[in-house]
Short mmCIF file of C-alpha atoms and ligand atoms in Angstrom, two decimals:
data_model
loop_
_atom_site.label_atom_id
_atom_site.label_comp_id
_atom_site.label_asym_id
_atom_site.label_seq_id
_atom_site.Cartn_x
_atom_site.Cartn_y
_atom_site.Cartn_z
CA MET A 1 0.26 0.09 -0.02
CA VAL A 2 2.99 2.27 -0.09
CA SER A 3 2.68 4.92 -2.97
CA GLU A 4 5.40 5.60 -4.80
CA GLU A 5 4.42 9.65 -5.06
CA ARG A 6 3.72 9.81 -1.00
CA PRO A 7 5.51 12.92 -0.21
CA LEU A 8 8.02 12.44 2.82
CA PRO A 9 6.87 14.06 5.82
CA GLU A 10 8.33 17.75 6.69
CA PRO A 11 10.78 17.79 9.42
CA ASP A 12 9.00 19.72 12.08
CA SER A 13 5.43 17.67 10.76
CA GLU A 14 2.91 16.39 13.09
CA GLU A 15 3.31 13.14 11.25
CA LEU A 16 6.95 12.92 11.47
CA PHE A 17 6.83 13.19 15.15
CA SER A 18 3.92 10.87 16.07
CA LEU A 19 6.16 8.42 13.60
CA LEU A 20 9.69 8.98 15.17
CA GLY A 21 8.62 10.65 18.72
CA PRO A 22 12.89 10.73 20.24
CA SER A 23 13.78 14.15 19.33
CA ALA A 24 17.38 12.91 18.21
CA LEU A 25 15.75 10.80 15.43
CA ARG A 26 14.15 13.48 14.25
CA THR A 27 16.68 16.01 14.20
CA LEU A 28 18.76 13.50 12.19
CA TYR A 29 15.57 12.90 10.01
CA GLY A 30 15.25 17.00 9.26
CA TRP A 31 19.32 17.06 8.07
CA LEU A 32 18.84 13.85 6.02
CA TYR A 33 15.97 15.79 4.43
CA ARG A 34 17.13 19.00 3.86
CA ARG A 35 20.30 16.95 2.01
CA ARG A 36 18.62 14.85 0.15
CA GLY A 37 18.98 14.24 -3.95
CA ASP A 38 22.38 15.10 -4.72
CA ASN A 39 23.37 16.59 -1.77
CA ALA A 40 23.62 13.36 0.75
CA PRO A 41 25.76 13.32 3.22
CA THR A 42 29.10 10.54 3.62
CA MET A 43 29.29 8.51 6.49
CA ALA A 44 32.09 10.83 7.61
CA GLU A 45 29.59 13.36 7.91
CA VAL A 46 26.87 11.60 9.76
CA ARG A 47 29.42 10.69 12.46
CA LEU A 48 30.07 14.48 12.74
CA PHE A 49 26.55 15.26 12.59
CA MET A 50 25.83 12.72 15.42
CA ALA A 51 28.41 13.76 17.35
CA ASP A 52 28.17 18.06 17.46
CA ALA A 53 24.33 18.49 16.84
CA LEU A 54 23.01 15.26 18.60
CA GLY A 55 25.79 14.63 20.98
CA GLU A 56 25.56 11.16 20.41
CA PRO A 57 28.34 9.02 20.38
CA GLN A 58 29.53 7.63 17.31
CA GLU A 59 28.25 4.16 17.47
CA HIS A 60 25.05 5.09 17.57
CA ILE A 61 24.83 5.71 14.32
CA ASP A 62 23.81 2.05 13.49
CA ARG A 63 21.20 1.95 15.53
CA ARG A 64 19.87 5.23 14.41
CA LEU A 65 19.89 4.56 10.94
CA ARG A 66 18.18 1.03 11.53
CA GLU A 67 15.55 3.45 13.49
CA LEU A 68 14.97 5.43 10.78
CA ARG A 69 15.23 2.91 7.95
CA ARG A 70 12.08 1.28 9.55
CA TYR A 71 10.18 4.15 7.84
CA PHE A 72 12.64 5.31 5.41
CA ASP A 73 14.58 4.24 2.35
CA ILE A 74 18.20 5.18 2.84
CA PRO A 75 20.43 3.23 0.97
CA SER A 76 24.23 3.17 1.46
CA VAL A 77 25.49 4.07 -1.70
CA PRO A 78 28.96 3.04 -2.30
CA THR A 79 30.54 6.46 -3.31
CA PRO A 80 33.08 7.43 -2.79
CA PRO A 81 35.00 3.76 -2.02
CA GLY A 82 34.91 3.54 1.84
CA ASN A 83 33.02 6.39 2.51
CA PRO A 84 29.38 6.24 1.15
CA ARG A 85 26.44 7.88 1.08
CA TYR A 86 23.37 8.06 2.84
CA PRO A 87 20.64 9.72 0.62
CA LEU A 88 16.95 9.56 2.01
CA ARG A 89 15.13 8.74 -1.07
CA GLY A 90 11.36 8.07 0.07
CA TRP A 91 9.11 6.08 2.41
CA ALA A 92 10.25 2.41 3.20
CA ALA A 93 8.53 -0.39 1.07
CA ASN A 94 7.69 -2.09 4.52
CA ALA A 95 7.29 0.82 6.49
CA PRO A 96 5.05 -0.03 9.44
CA ASP A 97 1.47 1.23 9.52
CA SER A 98 2.07 2.94 6.32
CA GLN A 99 -1.18 2.71 5.06
CA ASN A 100 -2.65 3.99 7.98
CA LEU A 101 -0.55 6.89 8.47
CA ALA A 102 -2.66 9.63 7.06
CA ILE A 103 -5.71 10.52 9.27
CA SER A 104 -8.38 11.15 6.56
CA SER A 105 -9.86 14.90 6.37
CA ARG A 106 -13.53 13.42 7.64
CA VAL A 107 -11.47 11.86 10.88
CA ARG A 108 -9.92 14.89 11.33
CA ALA A 109 -12.64 16.91 11.36
CA GLN A 110 -14.24 14.97 13.67
CA VAL A 111 -11.59 14.69 16.33
CA LEU A 112 -11.27 18.54 15.93
CA ALA A 113 -15.17 18.64 16.14
CA PRO A 114 -15.43 19.96 20.17
CA GLN A 115 -13.15 22.78 19.22
CA ARG A 116 -11.04 22.73 22.62
CA CYS A 117 -8.36 21.71 23.78
CA PHE A 118 -8.78 18.34 26.02
CA GLN A 119 -6.02 19.09 27.98
CA CYS A 120 -6.40 22.76 29.24
CA GLY A 121 -9.77 23.46 27.85
CA LYS A 122 -8.52 26.50 25.97
CA THR A 123 -10.64 26.92 22.30
CA PRO A 124 -9.65 28.74 19.18
CA LYS A 125 -12.47 31.00 19.48
CA GLU A 126 -11.72 32.36 22.72
CA ASP A 127 -8.00 32.16 23.47
CA ARG A 128 -6.95 31.93 19.82
CA VAL A 129 -4.99 28.81 20.35
CA LYS A 130 -4.76 26.86 17.75
CA LEU A 131 -6.00 23.25 17.76
CA VAL A 132 -3.95 19.61 16.54
CA VAL A 133 -4.77 16.35 16.53
CA ASP A 134 -3.20 14.21 18.95
CA HIS A 135 -2.18 10.57 19.28
CA LYS A 136 -2.88 9.81 23.02
CA VAL A 137 -0.39 6.64 22.22
CA PRO A 138 1.94 7.91 20.15
CA GLN A 139 2.56 6.19 17.12
CA SER A 140 5.93 5.31 17.89
CA TRP A 141 4.85 3.40 20.72
CA GLY A 142 2.21 1.53 18.55
CA GLY A 143 -0.70 3.70 18.89
CA GLY A 144 -3.04 4.09 15.89
CA ASN A 145 -4.96 6.09 13.55
CA GLU A 146 -8.29 4.94 14.84
CA GLN A 147 -10.15 7.97 16.03
CA GLU A 148 -10.45 6.39 19.58
CA ASN A 149 -6.87 7.22 19.76
CA LEU A 150 -6.93 10.64 18.68
CA GLN A 151 -7.83 13.79 20.51
CA PRO A 152 -7.80 17.65 20.13
CA LEU A 153 -4.98 19.17 21.37
CA CYS A 154 -3.77 22.91 21.51
CA GLU A 155 -0.60 23.28 20.06
CA GLU A 156 1.38 24.22 23.25
CA CYS A 157 -0.12 20.80 25.10
CA ASN A 158 1.23 19.18 22.04
CA ALA A 159 4.44 20.45 22.41
CA GLY A 160 4.25 19.98 26.20
CA LYS A 161 3.38 16.27 25.97
CA ARG A 162 5.98 15.76 23.51
CA ASP A 163 8.70 17.34 25.79
CA TYR A 164 7.24 15.29 28.31
CA PHE A 165 6.94 11.98 26.22
CA GLN A 166 10.52 12.25 25.13
CA THR A 167 11.62 11.72 28.55
CA TYR A 168 10.32 8.18 28.28
CA ASP A 169 12.25 7.40 24.81
CA VAL A 170 14.53 5.03 26.90
CA HIS A 171 11.51 2.72 28.12
CA ALA A 172 9.98 2.93 24.48
CA GLU A 173 10.44 -0.74 23.81
CA SER A 174 9.03 -1.49 27.15
CA ILE A 175 5.87 0.56 26.72
CA ARG A 176 5.25 -0.44 23.36
CA ALA A 177 5.57 -4.21 24.71
CA ALA A 178 3.45 -3.12 27.87
CA ILE A 179 0.46 -1.68 25.35
CA ASN A 180 -0.11 -5.29 23.77
CA TYR A 181 -1.26 -6.92 26.63
CA ALA A 182 -4.69 -7.94 26.22
CA GLU A 183 -5.51 -7.29 30.23
CA PRO A 184 -5.62 -3.64 31.60
CA GLN A 185 -4.50 -4.86 34.63
CA ARG A 186 -1.32 -6.44 33.01
CA ARG A 187 -0.72 -3.42 30.57
CA ILE A 188 -0.35 -1.07 34.05
CA GLY A 189 1.46 -3.86 35.50
CA GLU A 190 3.38 -4.31 32.93
CA LEU A 191 4.60 -0.96 32.90
CA LEU A 192 5.26 -0.18 36.40
CA ARG A 193 7.32 -2.93 36.05
CA ALA A 194 9.58 -1.70 33.04
CA PHE A 195 10.43 1.54 35.09
CA ASP A 196 11.88 -0.96 37.76
CA GLY A 197 10.53 0.97 41.13
CA ASP A 198 10.68 4.62 39.11
CA TRP A 199 7.94 6.74 39.60
CA VAL A 200 5.19 6.69 36.47
CA ARG A 201 3.32 9.64 35.88
CA THR A 202 -0.66 8.96 35.80
CA ASP A 203 -1.05 10.11 32.49
CA LEU A 204 0.76 7.70 31.00
CA LEU A 205 -0.60 5.13 33.22
CA GLY A 206 -3.66 6.10 32.11
CA ILE A 207 -2.94 5.89 28.21
CA VAL A 208 -1.14 2.68 28.65
CA ALA A 209 -4.41 1.25 30.74
CA SER A 210 -6.60 2.76 27.52
CA ALA A 211 -4.31 1.47 25.12
CA GLN A 212 -6.69 -1.43 23.49
CA GLU A 213 -9.70 -0.05 24.64
CA PHE A 214 -11.16 2.59 26.73
CA GLN A 215 -10.92 2.62 30.65
CA GLU A 216 -13.59 4.48 31.97
CA ASP A 217 -12.04 3.53 35.59
CA TRP A 218 -8.21 2.59 35.06
CA GLN A 219 -7.53 3.52 38.29
CA ARG A 220 -9.78 0.99 40.11
CA ARG A 221 -7.72 -1.43 37.35
CA LEU A 222 -4.56 -0.43 39.04
CA ARG A 223 -6.18 -1.17 42.65
CA ASP A 224 -7.06 -4.32 41.24
CA LEU A 225 -3.32 -5.18 41.21
CA ARG A 226 -3.27 -5.23 44.63
CA PHE A 227 -5.67 -8.30 44.68
CA LEU A 228 -2.69 -9.77 42.91
CA GLY A 229 -0.11 -9.46 45.63
CA TRP A 230 1.30 -6.19 44.43
CA GLU A 231 2.50 -3.80 46.38
CA ILE A 232 2.35 0.15 44.65
CA GLU A 233 3.27 3.15 45.85
CA TYR A 234 1.92 6.88 44.74
CA GLN A 235 3.03 10.48 45.41
CA ARG A 236 1.42 13.67 44.80
CA ARG A 237 3.67 16.05 43.15
CA HIS A 238 2.69 19.83 42.77
CA TYR A 239 3.85 22.19 39.46
CA GLU A 240 3.79 26.16 39.09
CA GLY A 241 0.32 26.68 38.65
CA ALA A 242 -2.17 24.35 39.82
CA ARG A 243 -1.24 21.42 38.40
CA VAL A 244 -0.75 18.55 40.55
CA TRP A 245 0.51 15.17 39.03
CA THR A 246 0.01 11.71 40.90
CA TYR A 247 2.93 9.06 40.48
CA TYR A 248 3.06 5.53 40.90
CA ARG A 249 5.67 2.90 41.25
CA VAL A 250 5.79 -0.45 41.97
CA LYS A 251 7.45 -1.98 45.27
CA LYS A 252 6.76 -5.48 44.73
CA TRP A 253 5.17 -7.29 41.76
CA ARG A 254 4.00 -11.15 41.51
CA PRO A 255 3.85 -13.37 38.40
CA TRP A 256 0.58 -13.20 36.54
CA PRO A 257 -2.06 -15.91 37.27
CA ALA A 258 -3.28 -18.07 34.28
CA SER A 259 -6.68 -15.87 34.20
CA ILE A 260 -6.08 -12.26 35.83
CA ARG A 261 -9.79 -11.63 36.37
CA ASP A 262 -10.56 -14.58 38.04
CA ALA A 263 -7.71 -14.55 40.41
CA ILE A 264 -9.05 -11.14 41.04
CA THR A 265 -12.85 -12.13 41.31
CA ALA A 266 -11.80 -14.84 43.71
CA GLU A 267 -9.53 -12.61 46.15
CA GLU A 268 -12.03 -9.87 45.98
CA ARG A 269 -14.61 -12.69 47.51
CA ARG A 270 -12.38 -13.93 49.86
CA ARG A 271 -11.84 -10.58 51.35
CA ARG A 272 -15.26 -10.03 51.47
CA SER A 273 -16.30 -13.08 53.58
CA ARG A 274 -13.39 -12.40 55.87
CA GLU A 275 -14.89 -8.89 56.43
CA ARG A 276 -18.01 -10.37 56.91
CA PRO A 277 -17.90 -13.48 59.42
CA SER A 278 -20.04 -16.44 58.18
CA GLY A 279 -23.94 -16.88 59.70
CA ALA A 280 -25.03 -14.82 56.98
ZN1 LIG E 301 -4.31 23.01 25.32
#
């Protein structure tokens, strides 16, 4: 379903962000984008760019190119000898979700219809903000273009979310893995485990909990973990303005039972019967 004419995304576009997430990757893409065509950089130039612009060790070059090649066709052209060039030619033939990337204008209009930022509540009319379509679960974490995964955010909130989510780049693989589990309790639990005792902010938990199907009360699914023997701590942190975020971290976790739901129901029943001594 990859069309030859499909244009490459602009380096600062929403599409590219939802695709690549990590800022280093987008910076590298932007540079290759500007130098596509005859001016493609050589291996030596890519190395220099990695060190100067990204502050990344040169050993990362292979990994970064591999990451970009999941989506884009960046062949290694062996001229001059020993110092190949890396032209950005277009989309990779097997780019994941590529047929799914573009959001139709109909869906876009429906998502933006509330004309209000879902995070701060500002509106284009009263506050003169510009609304954009945001992926609740970023595509780089496996989120799709289905309408349930889309929401209107103002540009400022969108940028804030980007910056914040970038701090999770190191956990991207674990997040992607957690998102794929069928049970919400397991998605939450696996995310907490991936952070290995580090604090996880509530919005990330909410996103991962609702990744497969919307969870009206995901905090309850989080509490369910206690019935499975998990110990979870929380902490509230205040930020400038009135914003308060809750963070969670796992203190103790247990292996998953064969049926999470059955195990929770059984434990709930057991606790209830303990609270109400027999005779009823
Ligand atoms: Zn906003």
